[in-house]
Coordinates of C-alpha atoms in Angstrom, one line a residue:
Chain Z
M1090 CA 151.2 141.4 33.2
S1091 CA 147.7 142.6 32.4
H1092 CA 147.3 145.6 30.2
D1093 CA 145.1 147.2 32.8
E1094 CA 147.8 147.1 35.4
P1095 CA 150.4 149.9 36.0
I1096 CA 154.0 149.1 34.9
A1097 CA 155.8 146.9 37.4
E1098 CA 152.8 146.6 39.7
D1099 CA 154.0 143.0 40.5
L1100 CA 157.3 144.5 41.8
T1101 CA 155.3 146.7 44.2
R1102 CA 153.4 143.7 45.4
T1103 CA 156.7 141.8 45.9
V1104 CA 158.1 144.6 48.0
L1105 CA 154.9 144.8 50.1
A1106 CA 154.9 141.1 50.6
R1107 CA 158.5 141.2 51.8
I1108 CA 157.8 143.7 54.6
A1109 CA 154.5 142.1 55.6
A1110 CA 156.2 140.3 58.4
T1111 CA 157.4 143.5 60.1
P1112 CA 156.9 142.7 63.8
D1113 CA 155.9 146.2 64.9
E1114 CA 152.4 146.9 63.8
R1115 CA 152.8 150.7 63.4
L1116 CA 156.1 150.4 61.5
R1117 CA 154.5 147.8 59.2
E1118 CA 151.6 150.2 58.5
V1119 CA 153.9 153.2 57.9
M1120 CA 156.3 151.3 55.7
A1121 CA 153.6 149.7 53.6
S1122 CA 152.0 153.1 52.9
L1123 CA 155.5 154.6 52.2
V1124 CA 156.3 151.9 49.6
R1125 CA 152.9 152.3 47.9
H1126 CA 153.2 156.1 47.7
L1127 CA 156.9 156.1 46.7
H1128 CA 156.2 153.6 43.9
A1129 CA 153.1 155.5 42.8
F1130 CA 155.1 158.7 42.6
A1131 CA 157.9 157.1 40.5
R1132 CA 155.2 155.7 38.1
D1133 CA 153.2 158.9 37.9
V1134 CA 156.2 160.9 36.7
G1135 CA 158.0 158.1 34.9
L1136 CA 161.0 158.6 37.1
R1137 CA 164.3 158.1 35.1
E1138 CA 167.5 156.7 36.4
P1139 CA 169.5 159.9 36.1
E1140 CA 166.7 161.6 38.1
L1141 CA 166.9 159.0 40.8
M1142 CA 170.7 159.5 41.0
A1143 CA 170.2 163.3 41.2
A1144 CA 167.8 162.6 44.2
V1145 CA 170.4 160.4 45.8
R1146 CA 173.0 163.1 45.5
F1147 CA 170.6 165.7 46.8
L1148 CA 169.7 163.6 49.9
T1149 CA 173.4 162.7 50.5
E1150 CA 174.3 166.4 50.5
T1151 CA 171.3 167.2 52.7
G1152 CA 172.6 164.7 55.3
R1153 CA 176.1 166.0 55.1
T1154 CA 174.9 169.6 55.6
C1155 CA 173.4 168.6 59.0
T1156 CA 175.5 169.7 62.0
E1157 CA 174.8 170.0 65.7
D1158 CA 173.2 173.4 65.0
R1159 CA 171.7 172.9 61.6
Q1160 CA 169.1 170.3 60.6
E1161 CA 168.8 170.4 56.8
F1162 CA 166.3 167.5 56.7
V1163 CA 164.0 169.4 59.1
L1164 CA 164.3 172.4 56.7
L1165 CA 163.4 170.1 53.8
S1166 CA 160.4 168.7 55.6
D1167 CA 159.4 172.3 56.5
T1168 CA 159.8 173.7 53.0
L1169 CA 157.7 170.8 51.5
G1170 CA 154.9 171.6 54.0
L1171 CA 155.3 168.2 55.6
S1172 CA 156.1 169.5 59.1
S1173 CA 153.0 171.8 59.0
L1174 CA 150.9 168.9 57.7
V1175 CA 152.0 166.6 60.6
D1176 CA 151.2 169.4 63.0
E1177 CA 147.7 169.7 61.5
L1178 CA 147.2 165.9 61.7
G1179 CA 148.1 166.0 65.3
G1180 CA 144.9 167.9 66.0
A1181 CA 146.6 171.3 66.4
G1182 CA 144.6 173.6 68.7
A1183 CA 141.7 171.1 69.3
G1184 CA 139.4 171.8 72.1
G1185 CA 140.1 175.6 72.5
A1186 CA 143.9 175.2 73.2
T1187 CA 146.3 177.7 71.5
P1188 CA 146.9 176.5 68.0
S1189 CA 150.2 174.7 67.6
T1190 CA 152.8 175.4 64.9
I1191 CA 156.0 173.6 63.7
L1192 CA 159.0 173.6 66.0
G1193 CA 161.5 174.7 63.4
P1194 CA 165.1 173.7 63.3
F1195 CA 166.5 176.2 65.8
Y1196 CA 164.9 175.1 69.1
V1197 CA 167.5 174.5 71.8
P1198 CA 166.2 172.5 74.8
D1199 CA 168.4 173.9 77.5
A1200 CA 167.5 177.6 77.4
P1201 CA 168.2 179.3 80.8
L1202 CA 165.4 179.8 83.3
R1203 CA 165.1 183.6 83.6
A1204 CA 163.3 185.8 86.1
S1205 CA 160.0 187.3 85.0
G1206 CA 160.4 190.8 83.8
T1207 CA 164.0 190.4 82.6
S1208 CA 165.3 190.6 79.1
I1209 CA 166.2 187.7 76.9
A1210 CA 168.6 189.9 74.9
D1211 CA 172.1 189.4 76.5
V1212 CA 173.8 191.8 74.1
D1213 CA 172.6 194.9 72.4
L1214 CA 172.3 194.3 68.7
G1215 CA 169.8 197.2 68.1
G1216 CA 166.2 196.6 67.2
E1217 CA 162.9 198.0 68.5
P1218 CA 162.3 197.2 72.2
L1219 CA 159.3 195.0 72.9
L1220 CA 157.7 194.0 76.2
V1221 CA 155.8 190.8 76.2
D1222 CA 153.2 190.2 78.9
G1223 CA 152.2 186.6 78.9
E1224 CA 149.5 184.6 80.6
V1225 CA 148.9 180.9 80.7
A1226 CA 145.4 179.5 81.3
D1227 CA 143.6 176.3 80.9
T1228 CA 140.8 175.8 78.4
A1229 CA 138.2 176.7 81.2
G1230 CA 140.0 180.1 81.5
R1231 CA 141.6 179.3 84.9
P1232 CA 145.2 180.7 85.3
L1233 CA 147.9 178.1 85.5
A1234 CA 150.5 178.8 88.1
G1235 CA 153.9 177.1 87.7
A1236 CA 153.6 176.8 83.9
V1237 CA 156.7 177.2 81.9
A1238 CA 157.0 179.3 78.7
D1239 CA 160.2 178.5 76.7
V1240 CA 160.6 181.3 74.1
W1241 CA 163.2 181.9 71.4
Q1242 CA 163.6 184.3 68.4
T1243 CA 166.1 185.8 66.0
A1244 CA 168.1 188.9 66.7
P1245 CA 167.5 192.1 64.6
N1246 CA 170.1 190.8 62.1
G1247 CA 167.8 187.9 61.3
R1248 CA 169.9 185.2 63.0
Y1249 CA 169.5 182.9 65.9
D1250 CA 172.3 182.6 68.4
V1251 CA 173.3 179.2 67.0
Q1252 CA 173.8 180.7 63.6
D1253 CA 175.7 183.8 64.7
P1254 CA 179.2 184.0 66.2
D1255 CA 178.4 187.6 67.3
Q1256 CA 175.7 186.3 69.8
P1257 CA 176.4 184.5 73.0
R1258 CA 174.9 181.1 73.4
H1259 CA 171.2 181.4 74.5
N1260 CA 170.9 185.0 73.4
L1261 CA 167.2 185.7 72.8
R1262 CA 166.2 182.4 74.4
G1263 CA 164.7 181.9 77.9
R1264 CA 162.3 179.9 80.0
F1265 CA 159.9 181.7 82.2
R1266 CA 157.7 180.4 85.0
T1267 CA 154.3 181.8 85.6
D1268 CA 153.3 183.3 89.0
A1269 CA 150.2 182.6 91.0
E1270 CA 148.0 184.4 88.5
G1271 CA 149.5 182.5 85.6
R1272 CA 151.5 185.5 84.4
F1273 CA 155.0 186.1 83.2
S1274 CA 156.7 188.8 81.2
F1275 CA 159.9 189.4 79.4
R1276 CA 161.7 192.1 77.5
T1277 CA 163.1 191.6 74.0
V1278 CA 163.4 193.3 70.7
R1279 CA 160.9 193.2 67.8
P1280 CA 161.4 190.0 65.8
V1281 CA 162.3 190.4 62.1
S1282 CA 161.7 188.4 59.0
Y1283 CA 164.7 186.3 58.0
P1284 CA 165.7 183.9 55.4
I1285 CA 166.0 180.2 56.4
P1286 CA 169.6 178.9 55.8
D1287 CA 169.6 178.8 52.0
D1288 CA 173.3 178.1 51.2
G1289 CA 172.7 174.3 51.2
P1290 CA 170.7 171.9 49.1
V1291 CA 167.3 173.0 50.4
G1292 CA 168.2 176.6 49.4
R1293 CA 169.1 175.4 45.9
L1294 CA 165.8 173.5 45.7
L1295 CA 163.9 176.7 46.8
R1296 CA 165.6 178.7 44.0
A1297 CA 165.1 176.0 41.4
T1298 CA 161.3 176.0 42.2
G1299 CA 161.1 179.8 42.1
R1300 CA 160.6 180.4 45.8
H1301 CA 162.1 182.8 48.3
P1302 CA 163.5 181.6 51.6
W1303 CA 161.9 184.2 53.9
R1304 CA 160.0 183.5 57.1
A1305 CA 157.5 186.1 58.5
A1306 CA 158.8 187.7 61.8
H1307 CA 157.9 185.7 64.8
I1308 CA 158.6 184.6 68.4
H1309 CA 158.5 180.8 69.1
A1310 CA 157.1 179.4 72.4
I1311 CA 156.7 176.0 73.9
V1312 CA 154.3 176.3 76.8
S1313 CA 153.8 173.5 79.3
A1314 CA 152.2 173.0 82.7
P1315 CA 151.8 169.9 84.9
G1316 CA 148.6 168.0 84.0
H1317 CA 148.2 169.7 80.7
R1318 CA 149.1 169.1 77.1
S1319 CA 152.1 171.2 76.1
V1320 CA 151.8 173.4 73.1
T1321 CA 154.5 174.4 70.6
T1322 CA 153.3 177.6 69.0
T1323 CA 154.4 180.9 67.4
V1324 CA 153.3 184.5 67.6
F1325 CA 153.6 186.3 64.3
D1326 CA 154.0 190.0 63.6
A1327 CA 150.8 191.0 61.8
E1328 CA 152.6 193.8 60.0
D1329 CA 155.1 191.4 58.3
G1330 CA 155.2 191.3 54.5
Y1331 CA 155.9 187.6 54.4
L1332 CA 152.8 186.4 56.3
G1333 CA 151.2 185.2 53.1
S1334 CA 154.2 183.5 51.7
D1335 CA 156.2 182.1 54.7
A1336 CA 158.8 179.7 53.3
V1337 CA 158.0 176.9 55.7
F1338 CA 154.1 177.2 55.6
G1339 CA 154.3 177.9 59.3
V1340 CA 152.0 180.9 59.6
K1341 CA 148.5 180.5 61.0
P1342 CA 146.6 183.8 60.5
E1343 CA 144.9 183.4 64.0
L1344 CA 148.4 183.6 65.6
A1345 CA 149.3 187.0 64.0
R1346 CA 149.3 189.9 66.4
T1347 CA 149.6 193.7 66.0
F1348 CA 152.3 194.9 68.5
E1349 CA 150.9 198.0 70.4
R1350 CA 153.0 201.1 70.7
A1351 CA 153.7 201.7 74.4
P1352 CA 153.2 205.2 75.7
G1353 CA 156.8 205.4 77.0
G1354 CA 158.2 204.2 73.6
G1355 CA 158.8 200.7 72.3
L1356 CA 156.3 198.0 71.6
R1357 CA 154.1 195.9 73.7
L1358 CA 152.4 192.5 73.2
T1359 CA 149.9 190.9 75.6
E1360 CA 149.5 187.2 74.8
R1361 CA 147.4 184.5 76.4
F1362 CA 148.4 180.8 75.9
T1363 CA 145.7 178.2 76.5
L1364 CA 146.5 174.6 77.4
A1365 CA 144.1 171.7 77.3
P1366 CA 144.0 169.3 80.3
L1367 CA 145.6 165.9 79.8
A1368 CA 142.7 163.5 79.2
P1369 CA 142.9 159.8 79.9
P1370 CA 145.1 158.2 77.2
A1371 CA 142.2 156.6 75.3
Q1372 CA 140.6 160.1 74.7
N1373 CA 143.9 161.9 74.3
E1374 CA 145.3 159.9 71.4
R1375 CA 145.8 161.9 68.3
P1376 CA 143.7 161.1 65.3
M1377 CA 145.4 158.4 63.3
A1378 CA 144.8 155.3 61.2
K1379 CA 142.9 152.7 63.2
R1380 CA 144.9 149.8 64.7
S1381 CA 143.5 146.4 64.5
S1382 CA 144.7 145.3 68.0
P1383 CA 142.2 145.5 70.8
Chain G
M1401 CA 137.1 173.2 55.5
S1402 CA 134.5 170.9 54.0
H1403 CA 133.8 167.7 55.9
D1404 CA 134.3 165.7 52.7
E1405 CA 137.9 167.0 52.4
P1406 CA 141.0 165.3 53.8
I1407 CA 142.6 167.0 56.8
A1408 CA 144.8 170.0 55.8
E1409 CA 144.0 169.6 52.1
D1410 CA 144.2 173.4 51.8
L1411 CA 147.8 173.2 53.0
T1412 CA 148.6 170.8 50.2
R1413 CA 147.0 173.2 47.7
T1414 CA 149.1 176.0 49.2
V1415 CA 152.3 174.1 48.7
L1416 CA 151.4 173.1 45.2
A1417 CA 150.6 176.7 44.3
R1418 CA 153.9 177.9 45.7
I1419 CA 155.9 175.6 43.4
A1420 CA 153.7 176.2 40.4
A1421 CA 156.1 178.8 39.0
T1422 CA 159.1 176.4 38.9
P1423 CA 160.8 177.4 35.6
D1424 CA 161.9 173.9 34.6
E1425 CA 158.9 172.0 33.3
R1426 CA 160.2 168.6 34.3
L1427 CA 161.2 169.7 37.8
R1428 CA 157.8 171.3 38.2
E1429 CA 156.0 168.0 37.3
V1430 CA 158.2 165.9 39.5
M1431 CA 158.0 168.2 42.5
A1432 CA 154.2 168.6 42.3
S1433 CA 153.8 164.8 42.2
L1434 CA 156.3 164.4 45.1
V1435 CA 154.3 166.9 47.2
R1436 CA 151.0 165.2 46.5
H1437 CA 152.3 161.7 47.3
L1438 CA 154.3 162.8 50.3
H1439 CA 151.3 164.6 51.8
A1440 CA 148.9 161.7 50.9
F1441 CA 151.3 159.3 52.7
A1442 CA 151.4 161.4 55.9
R1443 CA 147.6 161.7 55.8
D1444 CA 147.1 158.0 55.2
V1445 CA 149.1 156.9 58.2
G1446 CA 148.3 159.9 60.4
L1447 CA 152.0 160.6 60.7
R1448 CA 152.9 161.9 64.1
E1449 CA 155.6 164.4 65.1
P1450 CA 157.9 161.9 66.9
E1451 CA 157.7 159.7 63.8
L1452 CA 158.6 162.6 61.5
M1453 CA 161.6 163.3 63.8
A1454 CA 162.6 159.6 63.7
A1455 CA 162.5 159.8 59.9
V1456 CA 164.7 163.0 60.0
R1457 CA 167.2 161.2 62.2
F1458 CA 167.2 158.1 60.0
L1459 CA 167.8 160.2 56.8
T1460 CA 170.5 162.3 58.5
E1461 CA 172.3 159.1 59.5
T1462 CA 171.9 157.7 56.1
G1463 CA 173.6 160.7 54.6
R1464 CA 176.4 160.5 57.1
T1465 CA 177.0 156.9 56.3
C1466 CA 177.7 157.7 52.7
T1467 CA 181.4 157.7 51.8
E1468 CA 183.4 157.6 48.6
D1469 CA 182.9 153.8 48.5
R1470 CA 179.5 153.4 50.1
Q1471 CA 176.2 155.0 49.0
E1472 CA 173.7 154.3 51.7
F1473 CA 170.9 156.2 49.9
V1474 CA 171.3 153.9 46.8
L1475 CA 171.0 151.0 49.2
L1476 CA 167.8 152.5 50.6
S1477 CA 166.4 153.0 47.2
D1478 CA 167.4 149.5 46.3
T1479 CA 165.9 147.9 49.4
L1480 CA 162.6 149.7 48.9
G1481 CA 162.4 148.4 45.3
L1482 CA 162.6 152.0 43.9
S1483 CA 165.7 151.3 41.9
S1484 CA 164.3 148.2 40.2
L1485 CA 161.0 150.1 39.6
V1486 CA 162.9 153.0 37.9
D1487 CA 164.7 150.3 35.8
E1488 CA 161.4 148.8 34.7
L1489 CA 159.9 152.2 33.9
G1490 CA 162.9 152.8 31.7
G1491 CA 161.6 150.1 29.4
A1492 CA 164.2 147.5 30.5
G1493 CA 164.9 145.0 27.7
A1494 CA 162.5 146.4 25.2
G1495 CA 162.8 145.3 21.6
G1496 CA 164.8 142.1 22.2
A1497 CA 167.8 143.7 24.0
T1498 CA 169.2 142.0 27.1
P1499 CA 167.0 142.9 30.1
S1500 CA 168.6 145.6 32.3
T1501 CA 168.9 145.5 36.1
I1502 CA 169.9 148.0 38.8
L1503 CA 173.5 149.2 38.8
G1504 CA 173.9 148.7 42.6
P1505 CA 176.1 150.8 44.8
F1506 CA 179.5 149.1 44.0
Y1507 CA 180.1 150.1 40.4
V1508 CA 183.4 151.8 39.9
P1509 CA 183.7 153.6 36.5
D1510 CA 187.5 153.3 36.0
A1511 CA 188.0 149.5 35.9
P1512 CA 191.1 148.5 33.9
L1513 CA 190.9 147.4 30.3
R1514 CA 192.1 143.8 30.4
A1515 CA 193.1 141.5 27.5
S1516 CA 190.5 138.9 26.5
G1517 CA 191.1 135.6 28.1
T1518 CA 192.9 136.9 31.2
S1519 CA 191.6 136.8 34.8
I1520 CA 189.9 139.6 36.7
A1521 CA 191.1 138.0 40.0
D1522 CA 194.4 139.8 40.9
V1523 CA 194.8 137.8 44.1
D1524 CA 193.9 134.2 45.0
L1525 CA 191.2 134.3 47.6
G1526 CA 190.0 130.7 46.8
G1527 CA 186.7 130.0 45.1
E1528 CA 185.6 127.8 42.2
P1529 CA 187.3 128.8 38.9
L1530 CA 184.8 130.1 36.3
L1531 CA 185.5 130.8 32.6
V1532 CA 183.1 133.3 31.0
D1533 CA 182.8 133.3 27.2
G1534 CA 180.9 136.4 26.2
E1535 CA 179.4 137.6 23.0
V1536 CA 177.9 140.9 22.1
A1537 CA 175.4 141.2 19.2
D1538 CA 172.7 143.6 18.0
T1539 CA 169.0 142.8 18.1
A1540 CA 169.3 141.5 14.6
G1541 CA 171.8 138.9 15.7
R1542 CA 174.8 140.6 14.1
P1543 CA 178.0 140.4 16.2
L1544 CA 179.3 143.8 17.5
A1545 CA 183.1 144.2 17.2
G1546 CA 184.6 146.8 19.4
A1547 CA 181.9 146.6 22.1
V1548 CA 183.0 146.9 25.7
A1549 CA 181.8 144.7 28.6
D1550 CA 182.6 146.3 32.0
V1551 CA 182.2 143.5 34.6
W1552 CA 182.5 143.4 38.4
Q1553 CA 181.7 140.9 41.2
T1554 CA 182.4 140.0 44.8
A1555 CA 185.3 137.8 45.9
P1556 CA 184.5 134.4 47.5
N1557 CA 184.4 136.1 50.9
G1558 CA 181.3 138.0 49.7
R1559 CA 183.1 141.4 49.5
Y1560 CA 183.8 143.8 46.6
D1561 CA 187.3 145.2 46.5
V1562 CA 186.1 148.6 47.7
Q1563 CA 184.7 146.9 50.9
D1564 CA 187.8 144.8 51.6
P1565 CA 191.3 145.9 52.7
D1566 CA 192.5 142.4 51.7
Q1567 CA 191.8 143.0 48.0
P1568 CA 193.8 145.3 45.7
R1569 CA 191.8 148.1 44.0
H1570 CA 190.0 146.8 40.9
N1571 CA 190.2 143.1 42.0
L1572 CA 187.4 141.2 40.2
R1573 CA 186.7 144.2 37.9
G1574 CA 187.6 144.6 34.3
R1575 CA 186.6 146.0 31.0
F1576 CA 186.9 143.8 27.9
R1577 CA 186.7 144.7 24.2
T1578 CA 185.1 142.3 21.8
D1579 CA 186.9 141.0 18.8
A1580 CA 185.8 141.0 15.1
E1581 CA 183.3 138.2 15.9
G1582 CA 181.9 140.2 18.9
R1583 CA 183.5 137.8 21.4
F1584 CA 185.4 138.3 24.6
S1585 CA 186.2 136.0 27.5
F1586 CA 187.6 136.2 31.0
R1587 CA 188.6 134.0 33.9
T1588 CA 187.2 134.6 37.3
V1589 CA 185.7 132.7 40.3
R1590 CA 182.2 131.6 41.0
P1591 CA 180.3 134.6 42.5
V1592 CA 178.7 134.0 45.9
S1593 CA 175.7 135.3 47.7
Y1594 CA 176.6 138.2 50.0
P1595 CA 174.8 140.5 52.5
I1596 CA 174.5 144.1 51.5
P1597 CA 176.2 146.4 54.0
D1598 CA 173.9 146.1 57.0
D1599 CA 175.9 147.8 59.7
G1600 CA 174.2 151.2 58.9
P1601 CA 170.7 152.6 59.0
V1602 CA 169.5 150.6 56.0
G1603 CA 170.6 147.4 57.8
R1604 CA 168.6 148.4 60.9
L1605 CA 165.5 149.1 58.7
L1606 CA 165.9 145.6 57.1
R1607 CA 166.0 144.0 60.5
A1608 CA 163.1 146.1 61.9
T1609 CA 161.0 145.0 58.9
G1610 CA 161.9 141.3 59.3
R1611 CA 164.1 141.1 56.2
H1612 CA 167.5 139.5 55.5
P1613 CA 170.3 141.4 53.7
W1614 CA 171.3 138.8 51.2
R1615 CA 171.8 139.2 47.5
A1616 CA 171.7 136.2 45.2
A1617 CA 175.2 135.4 43.7
H1618 CA 175.8 137.4 40.5
I1619 CA 178.2 139.0 38.0
H1620 CA 177.4 142.6 37.0
A1621 CA 178.0 143.9 33.5
I1622 CA 177.6 147.1 31.6
V1623 CA 177.8 146.4 27.9
S1624 CA 178.2 149.2 25.4
A1625 CA 178.9 149.6 21.7
P1626 CA 179.0 152.7 19.4
G1627 CA 175.6 153.4 17.9
H1628 CA 173.8 151.2 20.4
R1629 CA 172.0 151.7 23.6
S1630 CA 174.2 150.5 26.6
V1631 CA 172.7 147.9 28.9
T1632 CA 173.4 147.6 32.6
T1633 CA 172.6 144.0 33.5
T1634 CA 173.5 141.1 35.8
V1635 CA 174.0 137.3 35.3
F1636 CA 172.7 135.3 38.3
D1637 CA 173.7 131.9 39.5
A1638 CA 170.5 129.8 38.9
E1639 CA 171.5 127.5 41.8
D1640 CA 171.6 130.3 44.4
G1641 CA 169.2 130.0 47.4
Y1642 CA 168.4 133.8 47.5
L1643 CA 167.1 134.0 43.9
G1644 CA 163.5 134.4 45.2
S1645 CA 164.3 136.8 48.1
D1646 CA 167.1 139.0 46.8
A1647 CA 167.3 141.9 49.3
V1648 CA 167.3 144.6 46.6
F1649 CA 164.6 143.1 44.3
G1650 CA 167.3 142.9 41.6
V1651 CA 166.8 139.4 40.2
K1652 CA 165.1 138.8 36.9
P1653 CA 164.4 135.1 36.4
E1654 CA 165.3 135.3 32.7
L1655 CA 168.8 136.4 33.7
A1656 CA 169.6 133.3 35.9
R1657 CA 172.1 130.9 34.4
T1658 CA 173.2 127.4 35.3
F1659 CA 177.0 127.3 35.2
E1660 CA 178.2 124.3 33.3
R1661 CA 180.9 121.9 34.7
A1662 CA 183.9 122.1 32.4
P1663 CA 185.5 118.8 31.5
G1664 CA 189.0 119.9 32.8
G1665 CA 187.5 121.1 36.1
G1666 CA 185.9 124.4 37.1
L1667 CA 182.8 126.0 35.7
R1668 CA 181.9 127.6 32.4
L1669 CA 179.3 130.2 31.4
T1670 CA 178.6 131.2 27.8
E1671 CA 176.6 134.4 27.7
R1672 CA 175.3 136.6 24.8
F1673 CA 174.5 140.2 25.4
T1674 CA 172.2 141.9 23.0
L1675 CA 172.1 145.6 22.4
A1676 CA 169.4 147.7 20.6
P1677 CA 170.5 150.2 18.0
L1678 CA 170.2 153.8 19.0
A1679 CA 167.0 155.1 17.4
P1680 CA 166.3 158.7 16.6
P1681 CA 165.7 160.6 19.9
A1682 CA 161.9 160.8 19.3
Q1683 CA 161.5 157.0 19.1
N1684 CA 164.1 156.3 21.7
E1685 CA 162.6 158.3 24.6
R1686 CA 161.7 156.3 27.6
P1687 CA 158.1 156.0 28.5
M1688 CA 157.1 158.8 30.9
A1689 CA 154.3 161.2 31.7
K1690 CA 153.3 163.3 28.7
R1691 CA 154.7 166.8 28.4
S1692 CA 152.4 169.6 27.3
S1693 CA 155.1 171.3 25.1
P1694 CA 154.9 170.5 21.4

């Protein structure tokens, strides 16, 4: 081994050579980069055997904490900023579309289709009433009829339905279809800040690294329309105290909104979602490492 | 954002700033390096959201595959070369001691203390008889009395006791104490090459990356003695066909041995294990990144 070479560099070369025959080109590229960075990390910190075993125990417990309604590895990715980074790498909000944000671990794909103007709160758990007037348009400003906005949020107790035995399934979730003018509306309650689930290994890691588990108050939305690129986004309460320290690095300042006080009481939010048209595949591909194939 | 800057570099800085107050100095150092390398990996390959979700599913399944007798995350670390790298970083075999190797996922800490000269095979599963004559000495060549050699290996069917309902617990495992001359011996059967458990997510990853799951035939040993640094090592069969492509990168050529044919039939191996004395802590610390504390 040369003195100029990092410790065990020949081992890294051996591992890279072993995976060089990976048939799938993309998997080969991802795995080679993963091995290089994983080994560089271990070298940089001089990773010790008891630390590797602590990591193994942490990851094992993270896997065991996952249930149908809780994805602890998504939480881990979120709290390390990886989910938001992947969102940015995907070209979030390019071309005038509404900026995207992370999905988070509490999305449920089968929320009920509700009639425009109705409430997504199926039980009264208190909270300040909020009326949301939504509009979906394309990047040229034309309203999109027949678009679908799939929204979800926590109850005033800071919990999503899937975390809370006191809420019926699909409480504070709903899908709404836009009318001919691209509009929809729904009634709800003001979202509140809430701690991400911190009774598992990710919560322990947050505490060990001196961090709080709070997310700034928000309403999630996935907005889609035929012929357009769907956007996964979030509307944040501009008055929330955790906007600057969101535990999952999910806040984009341009998505923060001040809820207006409605004359008859309660709050009101008017929000426009903008979708980019689906371009031909060659132009629509997300930025990524170049492929060598034609 | 400057054009010279990688995408979302400000996000990486935000995450690093958030963990900068980690009270434990070593954890702060490890986590900061982990975040930097994890984000650099995602940027280098332009990691996409469906790929991140595939990784989440893979890690979740890896956690769920772990049982009392199977550690799938250790297998993952082993097959990515991380375990062997950590072993190298620990200064394996420095100062004339027997080179160390990875522990592997099949070590069981409570193997029975057996009398020197007896067999570690509690049932007859075939295989070529092998007599191992061991010796434990310090780096100055002095025999170490009262040292303990904890050995374990697969049966001729390629399985460890913990993987095989046909073997009693602790079959082909044993701890041996050295006599006044630092010697011990035991009877066993010739170890065979075997596939690491490949019916789980790690096995799928091996297949997807064009790799086989085979380990070169070997006998594990952890050798310890009071006042000396323990060594976790492995003796490999020099005639094994997988020496050059061991699935977990665990082979060190200097640990390969040709088993001699004994005149009365069967095979014989004479092996010396060398332990370094425990130095004062300051000199004994493993190589690692410098700490800023005095």
